[in-house]
mmCIF file of C-alpha atoms (C1' of nucleotides) in Angstrom:
data_model
loop_
_atom_site.group_PDB
_atom_site.id
_atom_site.type_symbol
_atom_site.label_atom_id
_atom_site.label_comp_id
_atom_site.label_asym_id
_atom_site.label_seq_id
_atom_site.Cartn_x
_atom_site.Cartn_y
_atom_site.Cartn_z
ATOM 1 C CA UNK B 63 220.500 25.610 155.791
ATOM 2 C CA UNK B 64 219.574 28.124 158.393
ATOM 3 C CA UNK B 65 216.578 30.413 158.446
ATOM 4 C CA UNK B 66 215.996 34.037 159.140
ATOM 5 C CA UNK B 67 215.260 33.488 162.813
ATOM 6 C CA UNK B 68 218.624 31.814 163.287
ATOM 7 C CA UNK B 69 220.352 34.753 161.656
ATOM 8 C CA UNK B 70 218.528 37.202 163.878
ATOM 9 C CA UNK B 71 219.674 35.286 166.942
ATOM 10 C CA UNK B 72 223.197 35.121 165.619
ATOM 11 C CA UNK B 73 223.237 38.851 165.083
ATOM 12 C CA UNK B 74 221.711 39.676 168.436
ATOM 13 C CA UNK B 75 224.172 37.472 170.247
ATOM 14 C CA UNK B 76 226.967 39.343 168.492
ATOM 15 C CA UNK B 77 225.561 42.588 169.832
ATOM 16 C CA UNK B 78 224.340 43.582 166.404
ATOM 17 C CA UNK B 79 220.866 44.676 165.485
ATOM 18 C CA UNK B 80 219.334 42.515 162.791
ATOM 19 C CA UNK B 81 219.138 44.961 159.934
ATOM 20 C CA UNK B 82 218.319 44.150 156.336
ATOM 21 C CA UNK B 83 221.990 44.451 155.324
ATOM 22 C CA UNK B 84 223.243 42.171 158.039
ATOM 23 C CA UNK B 85 220.645 39.526 157.369
ATOM 24 C CA UNK B 86 221.713 39.545 153.734
ATOM 25 C CA UNK B 87 225.295 39.046 154.845
ATOM 26 C CA UNK B 88 224.215 36.102 156.990
ATOM 27 C CA UNK B 89 222.404 34.554 154.061
ATOM 28 C CA UNK B 90 225.503 34.695 151.915
ATOM 29 C CA UNK B 91 227.734 33.313 154.642
ATOM 30 C CA UNK B 92 225.603 30.665 156.285
ATOM 31 C CA UNK B 93 222.754 29.705 154.006
ATOM 32 C CA UNK B 94 224.810 27.101 152.184
ATOM 33 C CA UNK B 95 225.862 23.534 152.617
ATOM 34 C CA UNK B 96 229.607 23.835 152.381
ATOM 35 C CA UNK B 97 232.297 25.804 154.062
ATOM 36 C CA UNK B 98 232.771 29.192 152.489
ATOM 37 C CA UNK B 99 236.158 30.877 152.151
ATOM 38 C CA UNK B 100 236.123 34.516 151.208
ATOM 39 C CA UNK B 101 237.726 37.912 151.260
ATOM 40 C CA UNK B 102 235.821 41.078 152.086
ATOM 41 C CA UNK B 103 235.929 41.906 148.428
ATOM 42 C CA UNK B 104 234.415 38.551 147.446
ATOM 43 C CA UNK B 105 231.616 39.084 149.904
ATOM 44 C CA UNK B 106 230.926 42.595 148.688
ATOM 45 C CA UNK B 107 230.749 41.317 145.123
ATOM 46 C CA UNK B 108 228.295 38.558 145.973
ATOM 47 C CA UNK B 109 226.077 40.922 147.944
ATOM 48 C CA UNK B 110 226.038 43.338 145.059
ATOM 49 C CA UNK B 111 224.864 40.629 142.665
ATOM 50 C CA UNK B 112 222.307 39.022 144.952
ATOM 51 C CA UNK B 113 220.520 42.079 146.218
ATOM 52 C CA UNK B 114 219.274 45.098 144.399
ATOM 53 C CA UNK B 115 220.566 47.461 147.012
ATOM 54 C CA UNK B 116 224.258 47.612 147.738
ATOM 55 C CA UNK B 117 225.678 46.947 151.187
ATOM 56 C CA UNK B 118 228.427 49.392 152.009
ATOM 57 C CA UNK B 119 231.943 48.258 152.835
ATOM 58 C CA UNK B 120 231.783 49.808 156.290
ATOM 59 C CA UNK B 121 228.830 47.605 157.149
ATOM 60 C CA UNK B 122 230.492 44.507 155.752
ATOM 61 C CA UNK B 123 233.686 45.034 157.729
ATOM 62 C CA UNK B 124 231.680 45.820 160.826
ATOM 63 C CA UNK B 125 229.639 42.624 160.558
ATOM 64 C CA UNK B 126 232.481 40.346 159.546
ATOM 65 C CA UNK B 127 234.688 41.479 162.405
ATOM 66 C CA UNK B 128 231.873 41.181 164.913
ATOM 67 C CA UNK B 129 231.314 37.607 163.700
ATOM 68 C CA UNK B 130 234.999 36.876 163.927
ATOM 69 C CA UNK B 131 235.025 38.089 167.530
ATOM 70 C CA UNK B 132 232.015 35.884 168.304
ATOM 71 C CA UNK B 133 233.771 32.933 166.670
ATOM 72 C CA UNK B 134 231.182 32.669 163.913
ATOM 73 C CA UNK B 135 233.975 33.242 161.420
ATOM 74 C CA UNK B 136 237.640 32.404 161.435
ATOM 75 C CA UNK B 137 240.372 34.515 159.906
ATOM 76 C CA UNK B 138 243.058 32.585 158.064
ATOM 77 C CA UNK B 139 246.737 33.483 157.991
ATOM 78 C CA UNK B 140 248.039 33.903 154.497
ATOM 79 C CA UNK B 141 250.326 36.707 153.629
ATOM 80 C CA UNK B 142 248.614 38.042 150.614
ATOM 81 C CA UNK B 143 247.498 41.634 150.674
ATOM 82 C CA UNK B 144 243.999 40.778 151.848
ATOM 83 C CA UNK B 145 242.301 38.962 154.705
ATOM 84 C CA UNK B 146 240.680 35.589 154.170
ATOM 85 C CA UNK B 147 237.798 34.334 156.284
ATOM 86 C CA UNK B 148 236.262 30.908 156.733
ATOM 87 C CA UNK B 149 232.757 29.960 157.806
ATOM 88 C CA UNK B 150 234.178 26.699 159.140
ATOM 89 C CA UNK B 151 235.260 27.713 162.626
ATOM 90 C CA UNK B 152 236.193 24.231 163.751
ATOM 91 C CA UNK B 153 239.777 23.307 164.394
ATOM 92 C CA UNK B 154 241.196 22.583 160.958
ATOM 93 C CA UNK B 155 243.937 23.512 158.528
ATOM 94 C CA UNK B 156 244.262 24.627 154.921
ATOM 95 C CA UNK B 157 245.758 24.162 151.545
ATOM 96 C CA UNK B 158 246.419 27.416 149.763
ATOM 97 C CA UNK B 159 246.680 27.095 146.011
ATOM 98 C CA UNK B 160 249.209 29.712 145.015
ATOM 99 C CA UNK B 161 248.272 29.448 141.361
ATOM 100 C CA UNK B 162 244.676 30.473 141.936
ATOM 101 C CA UNK B 163 244.714 32.139 145.389
ATOM 102 C CA UNK B 164 242.159 29.575 146.529
ATOM 103 C CA UNK B 165 241.789 27.967 149.926
ATOM 104 C CA UNK B 166 240.845 24.336 150.464
ATOM 105 C CA UNK B 167 239.954 22.836 153.832
ATOM 106 C CA UNK B 168 242.020 20.059 155.270
ATOM 107 C CA UNK B 169 239.899 17.892 157.505
ATOM 108 C CA UNK B 170 241.271 17.236 160.924
ATOM 109 C CA UNK B 171 242.087 13.676 159.942
ATOM 110 C CA UNK B 172 244.081 14.915 156.960
ATOM 111 C CA UNK B 173 246.792 16.340 159.179
ATOM 112 C CA UNK B 174 248.611 14.337 161.825
ATOM 113 C CA UNK B 175 248.593 15.802 165.292
ATOM 114 C CA UNK B 176 250.935 18.774 165.506
ATOM 115 C CA UNK B 177 253.007 18.596 168.656
ATOM 116 C CA UNK B 178 254.429 21.834 169.982
ATOM 117 C CA UNK B 179 257.196 20.805 172.328
ATOM 118 C CA UNK B 180 258.435 24.250 173.251
ATOM 119 C CA UNK B 181 256.704 26.440 175.791
ATOM 120 C CA UNK B 182 257.121 30.117 176.365
ATOM 121 C CA UNK B 183 256.782 30.968 180.043
ATOM 122 C CA UNK B 184 253.832 33.168 180.792
ATOM 123 C CA UNK B 185 252.290 32.838 177.332
ATOM 124 C CA UNK B 186 249.267 30.859 176.315
ATOM 125 C CA UNK B 187 248.872 29.091 173.010
ATOM 126 C CA UNK B 188 245.840 30.555 171.268
ATOM 127 C CA UNK B 189 245.922 28.444 168.141
ATOM 128 C CA UNK B 190 248.069 26.199 165.987
ATOM 129 C CA UNK B 191 247.599 26.836 162.288
ATOM 130 C CA UNK B 192 249.015 24.758 159.480
ATOM 131 C CA UNK B 193 249.110 26.190 155.991
ATOM 132 C CA UNK B 194 250.127 23.902 153.146
ATOM 133 C CA UNK B 195 251.059 25.846 150.056
ATOM 134 C CA UNK B 196 250.435 24.061 146.800
ATOM 135 C CA UNK B 197 250.708 24.977 143.144
ATOM 136 C CA UNK B 198 250.168 23.438 139.758
ATOM 137 C CA UNK U 220 279.307 37.517 160.588
ATOM 138 C CA UNK U 221 279.777 38.028 156.915
ATOM 139 C CA UNK U 222 281.958 40.553 155.185
ATOM 140 C CA UNK U 223 281.510 42.972 152.343
ATOM 141 C CA UNK U 224 282.792 40.508 149.741
ATOM 142 C CA UNK U 225 280.151 37.998 150.734
ATOM 143 C CA UNK U 226 277.468 40.619 150.380
ATOM 144 C CA UNK U 227 278.730 41.594 146.949
ATOM 145 C CA UNK U 228 278.550 37.961 145.834
ATOM 146 C CA UNK U 229 275.106 37.578 147.346
ATOM 147 C CA UNK U 230 273.896 40.633 145.460
ATOM 148 C CA UNK U 231 275.485 39.636 142.171
ATOM 149 C CA UNK U 232 274.005 36.168 142.358
ATOM 150 C CA UNK U 233 270.599 37.771 142.868
ATOM 151 C CA UNK U 234 271.108 39.739 139.696
ATOM 152 C CA UNK U 235 271.585 42.955 141.638
ATOM 153 C CA UNK U 236 274.476 45.364 141.320
ATOM 154 C CA UNK U 237 276.263 45.887 144.608
ATOM 155 C CA UNK U 238 275.416 49.489 145.312
ATOM 156 C CA UNK U 239 276.043 51.379 148.551
ATOM 157 C CA UNK U 240 272.363 51.105 149.515
ATOM 158 C CA UNK U 241 272.125 47.400 148.915
ATOM 159 C CA UNK U 242 275.300 46.637 150.817
ATOM 160 C CA UNK U 243 273.877 48.566 153.748
ATOM 161 C CA UNK U 244 270.739 46.445 153.543
ATOM 162 C CA UNK U 245 272.884 43.296 153.571
ATOM 163 C CA UNK U 246 274.717 44.519 156.640
ATOM 164 C CA UNK U 247 271.493 45.008 158.524
ATOM 165 C CA UNK U 248 270.094 41.651 157.461
ATOM 166 C CA UNK U 249 273.078 39.361 157.601
ATOM 167 C CA UNK U 250 275.825 40.912 159.698
ATOM 168 C CA UNK U 251 274.417 39.534 162.931
ATOM 169 C CA UNK U 252 274.540 36.340 164.906
ATOM 170 C CA UNK U 253 270.859 35.568 165.281
ATOM 171 C CA UNK U 254 267.919 35.169 163.022
ATOM 172 C CA UNK U 255 266.275 38.459 162.196
ATOM 173 C CA UNK U 256 262.527 38.886 161.755
ATOM 174 C CA UNK U 257 261.373 42.113 160.222
ATOM 175 C CA UNK U 258 258.846 44.065 158.222
ATOM 176 C CA UNK U 259 259.841 46.424 155.433
ATOM 177 C CA UNK U 260 259.070 49.263 157.766
ATOM 178 C CA UNK U 261 261.365 47.878 160.480
ATOM 179 C CA UNK U 262 264.166 47.579 157.966
ATOM 180 C CA UNK U 263 263.630 51.100 156.677
ATOM 181 C CA UNK U 264 263.767 52.416 160.244
ATOM 182 C CA UNK U 265 267.023 50.628 161.051
ATOM 183 C CA UNK U 266 268.649 51.797 157.832
ATOM 184 C CA UNK U 267 267.640 55.345 158.595
ATOM 185 C CA UNK U 268 269.258 55.185 162.021
ATOM 186 C CA UNK U 269 272.423 53.369 161.000
ATOM 187 C CA UNK U 270 273.372 55.367 157.948
ATOM 188 C CA UNK U 271 273.431 59.084 157.413
ATOM 189 C CA UNK U 272 271.825 58.800 154.032
ATOM 190 C CA UNK U 273 268.363 57.354 153.719
ATOM 191 C CA UNK U 274 267.630 54.338 151.571
ATOM 192 C CA UNK U 275 264.388 54.763 149.671
ATOM 193 C CA UNK U 276 261.496 52.360 150.061
ATOM 194 C CA UNK U 277 261.577 51.422 146.387
ATOM 195 C CA UNK U 278 265.137 50.181 146.799
ATOM 196 C CA UNK U 279 264.313 48.272 149.961
ATOM 197 C CA UNK U 280 261.355 46.478 148.399
ATOM 198 C CA UNK U 281 263.393 45.755 145.301
ATOM 199 C CA UNK U 282 266.243 44.206 147.292
ATOM 200 C CA UNK U 283 264.112 42.300 149.776
ATOM 201 C CA UNK U 284 262.007 40.695 147.045
ATOM 202 C CA UNK U 285 265.071 39.790 144.999
ATOM 203 C CA UNK U 286 266.498 38.104 148.112
ATOM 204 C CA UNK U 287 263.249 36.319 148.729
ATOM 205 C CA UNK U 288 263.281 34.979 145.195
ATOM 206 C CA UNK U 289 266.857 33.787 145.668
ATOM 207 C CA UNK U 290 265.877 32.120 148.927
ATOM 208 C CA UNK U 291 268.097 34.422 150.971
ATOM 209 C CA UNK U 292 265.001 35.524 152.856
ATOM 210 C CA UNK U 293 261.761 33.797 153.726
ATOM 211 C CA UNK U 294 258.366 35.457 153.883
ATOM 212 C CA UNK U 295 256.180 34.383 156.769
ATOM 213 C CA UNK U 296 252.402 33.971 156.652
ATOM 214 C CA UNK U 297 250.650 36.043 159.247
ATOM 215 C CA UNK U 298 247.534 37.922 158.462
ATOM 216 C CA UNK U 299 248.449 41.294 159.757
ATOM 217 C CA UNK U 300 248.438 44.154 157.324
ATOM 218 C CA UNK U 301 252.145 43.873 156.593
ATOM 219 C CA UNK U 302 254.642 41.311 155.343
ATOM 220 C CA UNK U 303 257.116 39.678 157.692
ATOM 221 C CA UNK U 304 260.454 38.328 156.549
ATOM 222 C CA UNK U 305 262.961 36.021 158.174
ATOM 223 C CA UNK U 306 266.694 35.734 157.586
ATOM 224 C CA UNK U 307 266.449 32.117 158.695
ATOM 225 C CA UNK U 308 265.527 30.365 155.466
ATOM 226 C CA UNK U 309 265.780 26.858 156.862
ATOM 227 C CA UNK U 310 262.713 24.730 157.305
ATOM 228 C CA UNK U 311 261.194 25.887 160.571
ATOM 229 C CA UNK U 312 258.063 27.254 162.158
ATOM 230 C CA UNK U 313 257.021 30.198 164.309
ATOM 231 C CA UNK U 314 255.353 31.515 167.379
ATOM 232 C CA UNK U 315 253.560 34.771 166.797
ATOM 233 C CA UNK U 316 252.994 36.805 169.928
ATOM 234 C CA UNK U 317 249.711 38.559 169.343
ATOM 235 C CA UNK U 318 250.264 40.922 172.241
ATOM 236 C CA UNK U 319 253.445 42.366 170.781
ATOM 237 C CA UNK U 320 253.298 41.417 167.076
ATOM 238 C CA UNK U 321 256.606 39.626 167.512
ATOM 239 C CA UNK U 322 257.807 36.457 165.848
ATOM 240 C CA UNK U 323 259.837 33.779 167.591
ATOM 241 C CA UNK U 324 261.489 30.863 165.819
ATOM 242 C CA UNK U 325 260.519 27.337 166.649
ATOM 243 C CA UNK U 326 263.427 25.014 166.029
ATOM 244 C CA UNK U 327 262.685 22.001 163.916
ATOM 245 C CA UNK U 328 262.857 19.805 166.993
ATOM 246 C CA UNK U 329 260.270 21.950 168.743
ATOM 247 C CA UNK U 330 257.522 20.790 166.419
ATOM 248 C CA UNK U 331 256.688 17.152 165.808
ATOM 249 C CA UNK U 332 256.651 16.099 162.189
ATOM 250 C CA UNK U 333 253.556 17.392 160.425
ATOM 251 C CA UNK U 334 251.968 14.692 158.322
ATOM 252 C CA UNK U 335 249.795 15.784 155.430
ATOM 253 C CA UNK U 336 247.711 12.760 154.540
ATOM 254 C CA UNK U 337 245.611 14.316 151.834
ATOM 255 C CA UNK U 338 246.881 14.835 148.319
ATOM 256 C CA UNK U 339 245.447 17.017 145.615
ATOM 257 C CA UNK U 340 245.892 15.457 142.187
ATOM 258 C CA UNK U 341 248.140 17.454 139.930
ATOM 259 C CA UNK U 342 249.314 19.840 142.660
ATOM 260 C CA UNK U 343 252.661 19.920 144.357
ATOM 261 C CA UNK U 344 253.223 20.829 147.983
ATOM 262 C CA UNK U 345 255.459 23.878 148.072
ATOM 263 C CA UNK U 346 255.701 24.267 151.827
ATOM 264 C CA UNK U 347 254.113 23.344 155.131
ATOM 265 C CA UNK U 348 253.989 26.226 157.576
ATOM 266 C CA UNK U 349 252.966 26.043 161.195
ATOM 267 C CA UNK U 350 252.074 29.226 163.024
ATOM 268 C CA UNK U 351 251.465 29.030 166.758
ATOM 269 C CA UNK U 352 249.666 32.074 168.030
ATOM 270 C CA UNK U 353 250.424 32.997 171.603
ATOM 271 C CA UNK U 354 249.490 35.841 173.889
ATOM 272 C CA UNK U 355 250.102 37.021 177.420
ATOM 273 C "C1'" DT F 159 278.525 54.368 127.088
ATOM 274 C "C1'" DT F 160 274.916 51.391 128.352
ATOM 275 C "C1'" DA F 161 272.164 49.186 131.274
ATOM 276 C "C1'" DC F 162 270.840 49.264 135.592
ATOM 277 C "C1'" DC F 163 269.821 51.790 139.974
ATOM 278 C "C1'" DT F 164 268.152 55.569 143.040
ATOM 279 C "C1'" DG F 165 264.974 58.733 145.209
ATOM 280 C "C1'" DC F 166 260.893 60.892 144.967
ATOM 281 C "C1'" DA F 167 256.305 61.336 144.590
ATOM 282 C "C1'" DA F 168 252.159 59.715 142.855
ATOM 283 C "C1'" DA F 169 249.164 55.886 142.318
ATOM 284 C "C1'" DG F 170 246.938 51.513 143.958
ATOM 285 C "C1'" DA F 171 244.874 48.185 146.994
ATOM 286 C "C1'" DG F 172 242.822 47.007 151.210
ATOM 287 C "C1'" DT F 173 241.089 48.734 155.382
ATOM 288 C "C1'" DT F 174 239.406 52.165 158.800
ATOM 289 C "C1'" DT F 175 237.051 56.301 160.319
ATOM 290 C "C1'" DG F 176 233.966 60.528 160.779
ATOM 291 C "C1'" DC F 177 229.767 62.141 160.080
ATOM 292 C "C1'" DA F 178 224.985 63.302 158.605
ATOM 293 C "C1'" DG F 179 220.880 61.054 157.909
ATOM 294 C "C1'" DG F 180 218.087 56.609 158.748
ATOM 295 C "C1'" DT F 181 216.062 52.699 161.514
ATOM 296 C "C1'" DA F 182 215.265 49.089 165.335
ATOM 297 C "C1'" DG F 183 213.362 48.686 169.694
ATOM 298 C "C1'" DC M 84 212.721 58.874 171.415
ATOM 299 C "C1'" DT M 85 217.288 56.995 171.821
ATOM 300 C "C1'" DA M 86 220.850 54.332 170.659
ATOM 301 C "C1'" DC M 87 222.552 52.146 167.185
ATOM 302 C "C1'" DC M 88 223.280 51.544 162.084
ATOM 303 C "C1'" DT M 89 224.047 52.926 157.212
ATOM 304 C "C1'" DG M 90 226.312 54.856 153.233
ATOM 305 C "C1'" DC M 91 229.531 57.788 151.617
ATOM 306 C "C1'" DA M 92 233.792 59.686 151.131
ATOM 307 C "C1'" DA M 93 237.940 60.877 153.041
ATOM 308 C "C1'" DA M 94 241.868 59.183 155.404
ATOM 309 C "C1'" DC M 95 245.381 55.691 156.388
ATOM 310 C "C1'" DT M 96 248.740 52.045 155.776
ATOM 311 C "C1'" DC M 97 251.339 49.204 153.053
ATOM 312 C "C1'" DT M 98 253.012 48.386 148.558
ATOM 313 C "C1'" DT M 99 253.944 49.340 143.639
ATOM 314 C "C1'" DT M 100 255.079 52.221 139.726
ATOM 315 C "C1'" DG M 101 256.854 56.030 136.564
ATOM 316 C "C1'" DC M 102 260.297 58.890 135.730
ATOM 317 C "C1'" DA M 103 264.364 62.042 135.695
ATOM 318 C "C1'" DG M 104 268.857 62.041 137.206
ATOM 319 C "C1'" DG M 105 272.881 59.044 138.976
ATOM 320 C "C1'" DT M 106 276.199 55.027 139.001
ATOM 321 C "C1'" DA M 107 278.455 50.295 138.069
ATOM 322 C "C1'" DA M 108 280.912 47.930 134.686
#
DNA sequence: TTACCTGCAAAGAGTTTGCAGGTAG
DNA sequence: CTACCTGCAAACTCTTTGCAGGTAA
């Protein structure tokens, strides 16, 4: 559980002014015990329910992408039509349940070390992502 | 290199009538030595160049998704705004060059075996996909 | 002839952008 | 006061759909 002051710092360090809307976004994302997986649409829906005033999509995209850049959020590669984000920014992988479109974290220990034996000259590896598709 | 008869069989077995447009699509996809990675838009562009008559998007989507269902094409998970497909349907992984939006195959030997130690009761693993993001 | 296919254009979904008015510092 | 932020709506991109005319079998 984080408090308002933490959110204000988080925002400032992302180069964002701590406005009412952005603090509400922080509350939804970080004021919880467990990892949170979401799409922009999910987030917009939750904000709409929680607060009386609506937060516009432009603001949500703006904040989410700033947080992604600051590594406060991670974007997950799934080729559905929408982007999925994860509040767990540590190095980990995912199950994607194709029956329900839901993401489940795989702890680091749940996946054996992935060895990439090939190198591409002049390129750096930015990340290694494992996606395990499951269904009922 | 495959010939027209092969394409006609491929189409028929996908439940598609072998029309001029679809045979042209087959030529672009399969009449080549190497694996081909593409987006729908790429494919539309190539078809436009190669043939005098244009093949409509509806037909391209229709054919590509029928081929995907038949396992003649593989869809690759990258969270850009578009879908990537691969004519290499074997079990393999990818580099994704973030600087150029290009995909590169990783041969099976290039990636150590990926062990998934966690199981989800009642769910089956459909696939395990590794995406290695690289950049300049 | 019948069922399927094509091209077009419109509709949808998700995302991005421009701008006039509002707010943090 | 100034720079940044907000909401709105329009614009964009990719994808899907409806339909009238065309084609494989």
